[in-house]
Every structure is written in structure tokens, then in C-alpha cells.
Coordinates of C-alpha atoms and ligand atoms in Angstrom, one line a residue:
X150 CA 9.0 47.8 -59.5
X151 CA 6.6 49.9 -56.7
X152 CA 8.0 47.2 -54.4
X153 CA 4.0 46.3 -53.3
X154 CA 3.7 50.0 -52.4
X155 CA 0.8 52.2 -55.2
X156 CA 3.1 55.1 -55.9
X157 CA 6.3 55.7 -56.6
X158 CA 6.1 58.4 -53.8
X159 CA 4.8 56.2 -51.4
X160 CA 7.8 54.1 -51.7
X161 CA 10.4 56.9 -52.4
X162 CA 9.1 57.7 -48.8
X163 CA 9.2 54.5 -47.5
X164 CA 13.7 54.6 -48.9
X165 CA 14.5 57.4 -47.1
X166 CA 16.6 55.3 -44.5
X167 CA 18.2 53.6 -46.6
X168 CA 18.6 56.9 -49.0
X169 CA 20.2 58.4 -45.7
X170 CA 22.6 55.6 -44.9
X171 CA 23.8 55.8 -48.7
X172 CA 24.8 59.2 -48.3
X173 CA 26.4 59.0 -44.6
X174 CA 28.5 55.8 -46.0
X175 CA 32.5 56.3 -45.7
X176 CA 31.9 60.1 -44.9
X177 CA 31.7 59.8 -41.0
X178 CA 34.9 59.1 -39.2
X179 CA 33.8 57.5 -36.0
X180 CA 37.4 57.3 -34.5
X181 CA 38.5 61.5 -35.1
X182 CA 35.0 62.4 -35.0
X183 CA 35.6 64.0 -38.2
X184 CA 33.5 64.2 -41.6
X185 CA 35.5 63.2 -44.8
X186 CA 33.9 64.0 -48.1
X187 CA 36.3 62.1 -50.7
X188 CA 33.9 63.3 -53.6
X189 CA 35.4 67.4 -52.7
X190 CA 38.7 66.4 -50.6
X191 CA 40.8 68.8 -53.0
X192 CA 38.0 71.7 -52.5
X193 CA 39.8 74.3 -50.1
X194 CA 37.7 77.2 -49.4
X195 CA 37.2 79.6 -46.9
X196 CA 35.3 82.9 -48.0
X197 CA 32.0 83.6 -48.9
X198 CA 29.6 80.5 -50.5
X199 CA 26.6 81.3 -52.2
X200 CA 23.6 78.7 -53.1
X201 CA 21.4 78.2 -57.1
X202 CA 18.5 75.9 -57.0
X203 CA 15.2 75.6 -57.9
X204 CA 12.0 74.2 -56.2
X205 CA 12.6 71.9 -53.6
X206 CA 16.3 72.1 -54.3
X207 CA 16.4 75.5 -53.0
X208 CA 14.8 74.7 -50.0
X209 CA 17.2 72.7 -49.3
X210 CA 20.0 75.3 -50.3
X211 CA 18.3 77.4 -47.2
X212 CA 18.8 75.0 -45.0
X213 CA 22.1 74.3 -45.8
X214 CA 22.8 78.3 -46.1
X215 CA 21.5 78.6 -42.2
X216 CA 23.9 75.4 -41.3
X217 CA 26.8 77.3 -42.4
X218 CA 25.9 80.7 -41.4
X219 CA 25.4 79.0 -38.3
X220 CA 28.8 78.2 -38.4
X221 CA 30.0 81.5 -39.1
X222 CA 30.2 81.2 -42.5
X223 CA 28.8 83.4 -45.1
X224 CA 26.3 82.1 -47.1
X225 CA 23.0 82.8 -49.1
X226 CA 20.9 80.4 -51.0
X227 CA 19.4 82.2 -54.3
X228 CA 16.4 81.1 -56.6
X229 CA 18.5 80.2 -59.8
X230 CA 16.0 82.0 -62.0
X231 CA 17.1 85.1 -60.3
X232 CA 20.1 84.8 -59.7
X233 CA 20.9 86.9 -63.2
X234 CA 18.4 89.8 -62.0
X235 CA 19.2 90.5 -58.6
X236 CA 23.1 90.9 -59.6
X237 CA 24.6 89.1 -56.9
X238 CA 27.9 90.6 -56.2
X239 CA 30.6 87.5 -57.5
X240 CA 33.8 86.9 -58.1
X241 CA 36.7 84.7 -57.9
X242 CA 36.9 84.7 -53.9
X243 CA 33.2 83.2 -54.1
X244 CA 31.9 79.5 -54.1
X245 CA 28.7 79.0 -55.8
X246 CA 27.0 75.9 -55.1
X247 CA 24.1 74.5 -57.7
X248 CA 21.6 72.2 -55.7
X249 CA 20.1 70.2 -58.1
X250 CA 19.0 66.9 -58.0
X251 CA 19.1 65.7 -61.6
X252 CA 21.7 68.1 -62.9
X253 CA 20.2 69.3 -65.6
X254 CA 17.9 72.0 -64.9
X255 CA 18.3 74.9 -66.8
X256 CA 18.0 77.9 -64.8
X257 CA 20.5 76.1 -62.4
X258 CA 23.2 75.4 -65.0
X259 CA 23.0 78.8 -66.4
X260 CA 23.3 80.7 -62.9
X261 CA 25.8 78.1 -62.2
X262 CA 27.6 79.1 -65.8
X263 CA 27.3 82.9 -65.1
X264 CA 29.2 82.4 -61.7
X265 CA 32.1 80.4 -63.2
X266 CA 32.6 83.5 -65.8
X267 CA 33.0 85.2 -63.2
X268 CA 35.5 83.6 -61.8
X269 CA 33.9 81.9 -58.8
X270 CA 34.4 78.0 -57.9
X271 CA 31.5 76.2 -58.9
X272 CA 30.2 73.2 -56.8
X273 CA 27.0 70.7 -57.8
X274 CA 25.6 68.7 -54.8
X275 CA 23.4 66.3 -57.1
X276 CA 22.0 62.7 -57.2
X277 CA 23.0 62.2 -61.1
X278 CA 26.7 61.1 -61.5
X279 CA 28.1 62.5 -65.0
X280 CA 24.9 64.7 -66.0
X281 CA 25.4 68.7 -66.7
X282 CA 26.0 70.0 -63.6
X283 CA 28.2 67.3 -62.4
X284 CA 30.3 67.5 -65.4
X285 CA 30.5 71.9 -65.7
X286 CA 31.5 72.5 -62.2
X287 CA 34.9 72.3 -60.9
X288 CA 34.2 70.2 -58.1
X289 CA 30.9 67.7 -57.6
X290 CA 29.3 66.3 -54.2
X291 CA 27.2 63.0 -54.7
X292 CA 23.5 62.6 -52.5
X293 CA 23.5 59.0 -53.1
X294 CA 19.8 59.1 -52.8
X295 CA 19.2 56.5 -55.9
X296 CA 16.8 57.0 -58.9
X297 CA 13.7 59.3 -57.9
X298 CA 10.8 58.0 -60.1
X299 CA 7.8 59.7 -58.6
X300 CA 7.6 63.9 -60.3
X301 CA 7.5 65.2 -56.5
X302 CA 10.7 64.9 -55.2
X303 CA 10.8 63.4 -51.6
X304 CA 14.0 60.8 -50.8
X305 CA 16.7 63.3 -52.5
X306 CA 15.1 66.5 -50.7
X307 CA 16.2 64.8 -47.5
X308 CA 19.4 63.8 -48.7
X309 CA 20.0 67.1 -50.0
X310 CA 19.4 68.2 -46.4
X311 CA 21.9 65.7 -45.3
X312 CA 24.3 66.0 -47.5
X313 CA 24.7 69.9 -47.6
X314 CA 24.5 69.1 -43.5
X315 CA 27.8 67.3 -44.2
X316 CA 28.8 70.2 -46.8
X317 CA 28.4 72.8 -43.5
X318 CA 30.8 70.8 -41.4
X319 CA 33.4 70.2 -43.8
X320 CA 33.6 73.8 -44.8
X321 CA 33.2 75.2 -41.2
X322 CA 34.3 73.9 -37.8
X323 CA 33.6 69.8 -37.7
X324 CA 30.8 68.6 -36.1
X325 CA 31.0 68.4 -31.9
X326 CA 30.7 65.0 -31.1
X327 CA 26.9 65.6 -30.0
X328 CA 26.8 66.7 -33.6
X329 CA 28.1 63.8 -35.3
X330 CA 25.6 61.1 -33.3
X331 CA 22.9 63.4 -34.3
X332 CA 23.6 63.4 -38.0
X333 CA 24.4 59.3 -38.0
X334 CA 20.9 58.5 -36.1
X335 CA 18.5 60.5 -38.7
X336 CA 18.1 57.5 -40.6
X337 CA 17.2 55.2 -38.0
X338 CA 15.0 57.6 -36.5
X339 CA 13.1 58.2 -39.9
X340 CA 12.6 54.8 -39.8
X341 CA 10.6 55.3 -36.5
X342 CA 8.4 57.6 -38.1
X343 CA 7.7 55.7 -41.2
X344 CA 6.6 52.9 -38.5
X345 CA 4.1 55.2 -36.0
X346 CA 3.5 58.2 -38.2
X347 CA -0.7 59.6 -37.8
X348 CA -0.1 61.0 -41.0
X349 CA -3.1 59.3 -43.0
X350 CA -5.6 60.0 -39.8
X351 CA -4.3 63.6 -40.0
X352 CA -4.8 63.5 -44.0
X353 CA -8.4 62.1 -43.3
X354 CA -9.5 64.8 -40.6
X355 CA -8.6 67.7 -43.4
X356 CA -8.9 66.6 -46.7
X357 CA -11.7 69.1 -47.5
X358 CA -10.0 71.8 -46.0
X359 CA -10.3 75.5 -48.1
X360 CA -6.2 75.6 -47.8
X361 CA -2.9 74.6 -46.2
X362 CA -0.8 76.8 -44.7
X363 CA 2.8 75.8 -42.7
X364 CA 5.0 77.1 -40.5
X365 CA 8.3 77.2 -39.0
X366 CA 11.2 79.3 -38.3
X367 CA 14.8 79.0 -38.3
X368 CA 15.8 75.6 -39.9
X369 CA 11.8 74.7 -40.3
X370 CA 11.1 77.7 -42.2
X371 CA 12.5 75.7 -44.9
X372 CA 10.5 72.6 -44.4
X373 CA 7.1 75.2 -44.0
X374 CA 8.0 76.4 -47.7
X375 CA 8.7 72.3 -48.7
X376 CA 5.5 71.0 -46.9
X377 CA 3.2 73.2 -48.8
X378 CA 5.3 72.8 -51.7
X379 CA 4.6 69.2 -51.7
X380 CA 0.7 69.8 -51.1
X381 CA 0.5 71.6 -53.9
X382 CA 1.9 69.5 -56.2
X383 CA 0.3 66.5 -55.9
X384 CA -3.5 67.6 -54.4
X385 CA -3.2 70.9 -56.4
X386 CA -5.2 72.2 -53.2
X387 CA -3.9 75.8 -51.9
X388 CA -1.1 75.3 -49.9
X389 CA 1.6 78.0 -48.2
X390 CA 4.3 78.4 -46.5
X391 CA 5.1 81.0 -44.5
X392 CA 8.2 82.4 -41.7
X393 CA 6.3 82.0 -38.5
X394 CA 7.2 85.3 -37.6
X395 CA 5.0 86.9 -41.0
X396 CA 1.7 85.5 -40.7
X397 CA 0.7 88.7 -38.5
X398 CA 1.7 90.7 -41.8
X399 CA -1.0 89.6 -44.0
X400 CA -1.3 85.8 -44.3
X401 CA -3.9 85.6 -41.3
X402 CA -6.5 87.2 -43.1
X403 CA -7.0 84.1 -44.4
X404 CA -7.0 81.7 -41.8
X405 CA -10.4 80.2 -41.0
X406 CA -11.5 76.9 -39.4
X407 CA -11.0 75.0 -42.8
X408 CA -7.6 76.0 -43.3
X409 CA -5.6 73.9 -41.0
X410 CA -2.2 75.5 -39.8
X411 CA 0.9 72.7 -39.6
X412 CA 2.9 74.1 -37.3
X413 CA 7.0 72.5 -37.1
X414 CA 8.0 73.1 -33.2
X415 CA 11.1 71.6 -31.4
X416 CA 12.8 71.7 -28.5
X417 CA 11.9 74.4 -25.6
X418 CA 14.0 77.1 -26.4
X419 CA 13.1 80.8 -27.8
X420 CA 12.6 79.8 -31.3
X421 CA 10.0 77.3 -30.3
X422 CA 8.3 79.6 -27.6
X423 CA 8.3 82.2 -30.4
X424 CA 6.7 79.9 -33.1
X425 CA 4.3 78.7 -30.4
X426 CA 3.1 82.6 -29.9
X427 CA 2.1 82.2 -33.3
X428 CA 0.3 79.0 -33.2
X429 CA -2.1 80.9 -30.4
X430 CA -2.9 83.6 -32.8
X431 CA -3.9 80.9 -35.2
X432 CA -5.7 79.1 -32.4
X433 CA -7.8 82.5 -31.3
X434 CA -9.2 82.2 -35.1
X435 CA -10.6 78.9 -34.5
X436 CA -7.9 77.3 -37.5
X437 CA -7.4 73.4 -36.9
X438 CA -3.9 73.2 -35.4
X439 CA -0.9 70.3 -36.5
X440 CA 2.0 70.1 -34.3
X441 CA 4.7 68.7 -36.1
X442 CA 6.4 68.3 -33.0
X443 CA 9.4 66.4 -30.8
X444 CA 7.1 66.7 -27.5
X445 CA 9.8 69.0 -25.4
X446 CA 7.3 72.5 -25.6
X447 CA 3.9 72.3 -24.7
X448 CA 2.6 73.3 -28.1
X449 CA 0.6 70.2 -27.9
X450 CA -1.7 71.6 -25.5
X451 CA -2.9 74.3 -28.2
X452 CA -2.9 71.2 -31.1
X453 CA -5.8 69.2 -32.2
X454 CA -3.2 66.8 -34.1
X455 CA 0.0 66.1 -33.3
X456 CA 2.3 64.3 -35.5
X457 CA 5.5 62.9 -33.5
X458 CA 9.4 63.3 -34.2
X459 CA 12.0 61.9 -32.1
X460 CA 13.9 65.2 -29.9
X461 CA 17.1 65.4 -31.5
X462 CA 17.3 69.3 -32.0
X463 CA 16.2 71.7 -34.8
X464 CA 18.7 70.5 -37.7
X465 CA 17.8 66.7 -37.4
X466 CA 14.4 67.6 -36.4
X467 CA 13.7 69.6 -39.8
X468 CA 14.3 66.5 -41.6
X469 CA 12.6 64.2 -39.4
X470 CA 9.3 66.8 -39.9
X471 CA 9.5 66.9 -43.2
X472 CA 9.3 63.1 -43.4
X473 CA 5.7 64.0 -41.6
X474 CA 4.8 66.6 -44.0
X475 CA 5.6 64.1 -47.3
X476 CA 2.9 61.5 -45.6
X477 CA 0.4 64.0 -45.0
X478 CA 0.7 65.2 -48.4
X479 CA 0.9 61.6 -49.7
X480 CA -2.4 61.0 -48.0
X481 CA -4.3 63.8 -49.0
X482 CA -3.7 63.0 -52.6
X483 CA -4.3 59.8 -52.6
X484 CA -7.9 60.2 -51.0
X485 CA -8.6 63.2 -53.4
X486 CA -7.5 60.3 -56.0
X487 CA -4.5 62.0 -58.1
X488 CA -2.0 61.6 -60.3
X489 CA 0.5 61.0 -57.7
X490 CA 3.6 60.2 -59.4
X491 CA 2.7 62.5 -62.7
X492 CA 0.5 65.3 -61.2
X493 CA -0.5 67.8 -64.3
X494 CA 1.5 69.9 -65.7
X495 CA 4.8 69.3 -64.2
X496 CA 7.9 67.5 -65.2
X497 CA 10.7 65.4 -63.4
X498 CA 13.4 67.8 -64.9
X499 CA 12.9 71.3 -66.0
X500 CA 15.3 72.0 -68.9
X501 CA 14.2 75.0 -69.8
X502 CA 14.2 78.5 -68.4
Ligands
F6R210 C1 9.4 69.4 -56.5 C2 10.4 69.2 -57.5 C3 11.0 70.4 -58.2 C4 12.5 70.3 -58.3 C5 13.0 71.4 -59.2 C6 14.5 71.4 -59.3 O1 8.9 68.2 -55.9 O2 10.8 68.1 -57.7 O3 10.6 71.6 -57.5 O4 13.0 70.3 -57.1 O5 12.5 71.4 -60.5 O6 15.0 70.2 -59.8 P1 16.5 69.7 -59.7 O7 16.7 69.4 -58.2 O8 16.6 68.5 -60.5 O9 17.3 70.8 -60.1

């Protein structure tokens, strides 16, 4: 059932187009340039949205938080486990969404349960049709990624991102039309990776590296926290992720020359210059530099790897890098020789808190 491929992951990677087409299908109007979600078209909402997740779930909830505040919507994604202690402020004007890709982790139904007591609409963006999250909230949007065998969750993280991409325009202003290409070429142009990635050189050149680190800003913030989440996971090396913009407050003590600094750049405008100033103070301390990169800055000139997207902007481009990220992590593991699709002491679905 591995298709010819050795892990699970590997060829959970390897469906990511197809993944991606399964969740655009039906939901892109081509004519009205308009995005029709069947799965929510009696949800009606217009004030403030908050996200629950876990994991790499709520990395994807940040994404989709940034898509809508980008929008003018407002929206915060909160870790699940939290949501309880930090007493978000809740009530009946207030949809809470529960990003959870097999609907039945616990920290995410109960936040998800707290939130419908208090009146609030309750959403699940999920892969897993009739499990608990699907059937407790009033209202359920489907990722269509298919069954995820491999523990480390890698096809439904990027339909997550799609999907809640979709979410954003449905519940804001549509997409532009610019906007609506964009979304309906990320599959093809994750196929393009998948065919040229350097991933496995790049995985070669640092598997004996002291740690990871990642960074991004903006929409790749996400994707730096996702990148090392996956490292860690499966190589159990040290891995981090880190808002471009913080390493200067603390995190460069501990960059060396054998801790390698991926860094998610693209585009030419001031996010990227910004990230860029922070990929020279990583340079001036001799670290190994990736560019995860769509070629329009010239971070490359500061990189000693470069691992190539296709330039479609920062959304797309945070799910075409993470594509990237998944590989190099792939890669890593399997030299080190891991458990790949079981790594210790984890579990597929947490269902406890
Ligand atoms: C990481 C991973 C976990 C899950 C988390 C939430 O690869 O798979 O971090 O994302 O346990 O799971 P779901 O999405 O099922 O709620």
C-alpha cells in the first residue's frame, strides 16, 4: 500500500497534488470568479472568528488567522490546550473554528465544547467525515486530503492551509481574480517541486548538524514553526522555529556553523528585505544558510543552499515552502535511519488532554 515509495510520509508527500485538487474540486467558480463552499453555504457570519488546534493544526489556524486578518477580519488562532487558561473573551457574536485533522483530539473538542457554552458558532475544518468534531459543531468544512497513515502529518497540513485559504475568502471579500489563479495553480506547482526539489542534497550537506533552526515572517512564520516541527518529530534532532524578527532577542546565542538556518524568503518587497536583514546576522556567525526561496530577492547571494519555489506570492508561496521543508525533514530522517512513519513516543491522534 506505500505505492513503491518506503514511508508512508514519503508518499503522503508525493499526494499532495492530488490532496490539493481534492479539496479545490466544485469550490472554485471559474465563470463569477467566486469560491462556493457547499459543505458551510448556510454559515452567515460576519464578526469576530477565533481559531483551536493543536500541533501542526494550529499552524495552520495562523495562517489562516493572518489570511483573514488580512482581509480585515478579526481573527486569532489559539493553542487549544490554552484556550481555557488564557480566558478568551467569547460569546454568541463569535465564531470559533477547531482545526483538527482527525477530529478527535481532545484538547480541541473540549475548547471547541467550552466555546459552544458560551454561545459562540462552532466550525471544524477537518479531514474525518462523521468523527467528534465534525459531528459537535454546528457547521463542518471538509480538507479532502484522504487517509494520512504516516504519525507526522504532511498532505492534510497543506490542505488545511488551502482550505482555511478558501475559509478566508468566503468569510471576507472574494478572491481578486489574481487571487483565484493563484489558489487553483498550487497543486500543479507542488508538483514542480516534488519533480526538481535539492531537498535530499540539502539533507545530506547537514545531517550532523548540532540543531535546526527556521525562519520566516508574516505567512512563513507559520511554516518556520511547521518546518522545525516536522524535524523534530521524525529525526528527534533540535529543531526551532522562530519569527524572523526575534532571533536578535535571544535565539542567536545559539547559532554556530553546525546549526544551519532555513530561511523562507519571497518576493522583493519589505517583508522579504526585512527577513533577509536577518539572514545577514546569521551569515556574520558563520551558520550554514537555506534559502527556501521563489528567486525574486537576492537572498541567494547570502545562501549556501537554495531550495526553489515557483514566485506566486507569500500565501501560495508558504505552502509551496513547506512542501521543501517536509523533504528536507524526510531526508534527514531517513539517513539518520528512523522510525519515520511511527517516530517514539507519539501518536496519530491525541485523545487525551
Ligand atoms: C504533527 C502532528 C500533530 C497533530 C496534532 C493535532 O505532525 O500530526 O502535531 O497536528 O496532534 O492533531 P489533529 O489535527 O488531528 O487535531
Amino acid at each position: 500500500e506505500k505505492s513503491g515509495y518506503d514511508h508512508f510520509m514519503l508518499k503522503e508527500i508525493n499526494e499532495q497534488p492530488t490532496a490539493l485538487r481534492q479539496c479545490l474540486r466544485g469550490r472554485i467558480d471559474e465563470l463569477d470568479g467566486t469560491i462556493d463552499l457547499d459543505d458551510i453555504a448556510d454559515l452567515d457570519h460576519d464578526g469576530p472568528i477565533q481559531f483551536v488546534a493543536c500541533g501542526t493544526s494550529y499552524h495552520a489556524a495562523l495562517f489562516g488567522a493572518e489570511r483573514l486578518r488580512t482581509a480585515g477580519v478579526q481573527a486569532h488562532a489559539y493553542l487549544a490546550s490554552e484556550y481555557a487558561s488564557e480566558r478568551v473573551p467569547v460569546d454568541e457574536g463569535t465564531l470559533v473554528v477547531g482545526v483538527t485533522q482527525s477530529g478527535e483530539t481532545a484538547d480541541t473538542l473540549r475548547a471547541l465544547r467550552e466555546a459552544a457554552r458560551a454561545g459562540a458558532t462552532t466550525l471544524a475544518v477537518t479531514n474525518t467525515v462523521a468523527s467528534s468534531a465534525a459531528r459537535e459543531c454546528d457547521h463542518a468544512l471538509y480538507i479532502r486530503a484522504g487517509p494520512e497513515i504516516g504519525v507526522a502529518a504532511t498532505k492534510t497540513f497543506a490542505s488545511q492551509q488551502l482550505a482555511l485559504a478558501l475559509l478566508a475568502f468566503a468569510l471576507s471579500d472574494g478572491p481578486t481574480r489574481e487571487e483565484l489563479e493563484a489558489l487553483r495553480d498550487i497543486p500543479g506547482q507542488v508538483q514542480t517541486i516534488l519533480d526538481t526539489t535539492d531537498a535530499r542534497a540539502v539533507a545530506e550537506a547537514y545531517a550532523d548538524a548540532d540543531a535546526y533552526f527556521f525562519i520566516g515572517r508574516g505567512y512563513h512564520y507559520p511554516v518556520a514553526l511547521e518546518g522545525a516541527l516536522k524535524m523534530k518529530e521524525i529525526t528527534y534532532r533540535h529543531a526551532e522555529g522562530f519569527a524572523a524578527g526575534e532571533l536578535k532577542h535571544g535565539p542567536l546565542a545559539l547559532v554556530t556553523q553546525n546549526t544551519p538556518v532555513f530561511a523562507i524568503v519571497t518576493g522583493n518587497g519589505e517583508t522579504a528585505r526585512k527577513t533577509i536583514g536577518n539572514v545577514k546576522e546569521v551569515e556574520a556567525r558563520d551558520a550554514p544558510i537555506v534559502a527556501i526561496t521563489d528567486g525574486e530577492s537576492d537572498v541567494t547571494r547570502y545562501a549556501d543552499h537554495v531550495l526553489e519555489i515557483p514566485a506566486v506570492g507569500d500565501l501560495g508561496g508558504s505552502v509551496l515552502a513547506n512542501v521543501q521543508l517536509q523533504l528536507v525533514a524526510y531526508w534527514v530522517a531517513n539517513l539518520l535511519g528512523r522510525s519515520i512513519d511511527k517516530p517514539r513516543n507519539l501518536a496519530k491522534s491525541v485523545t487525551v488532554e
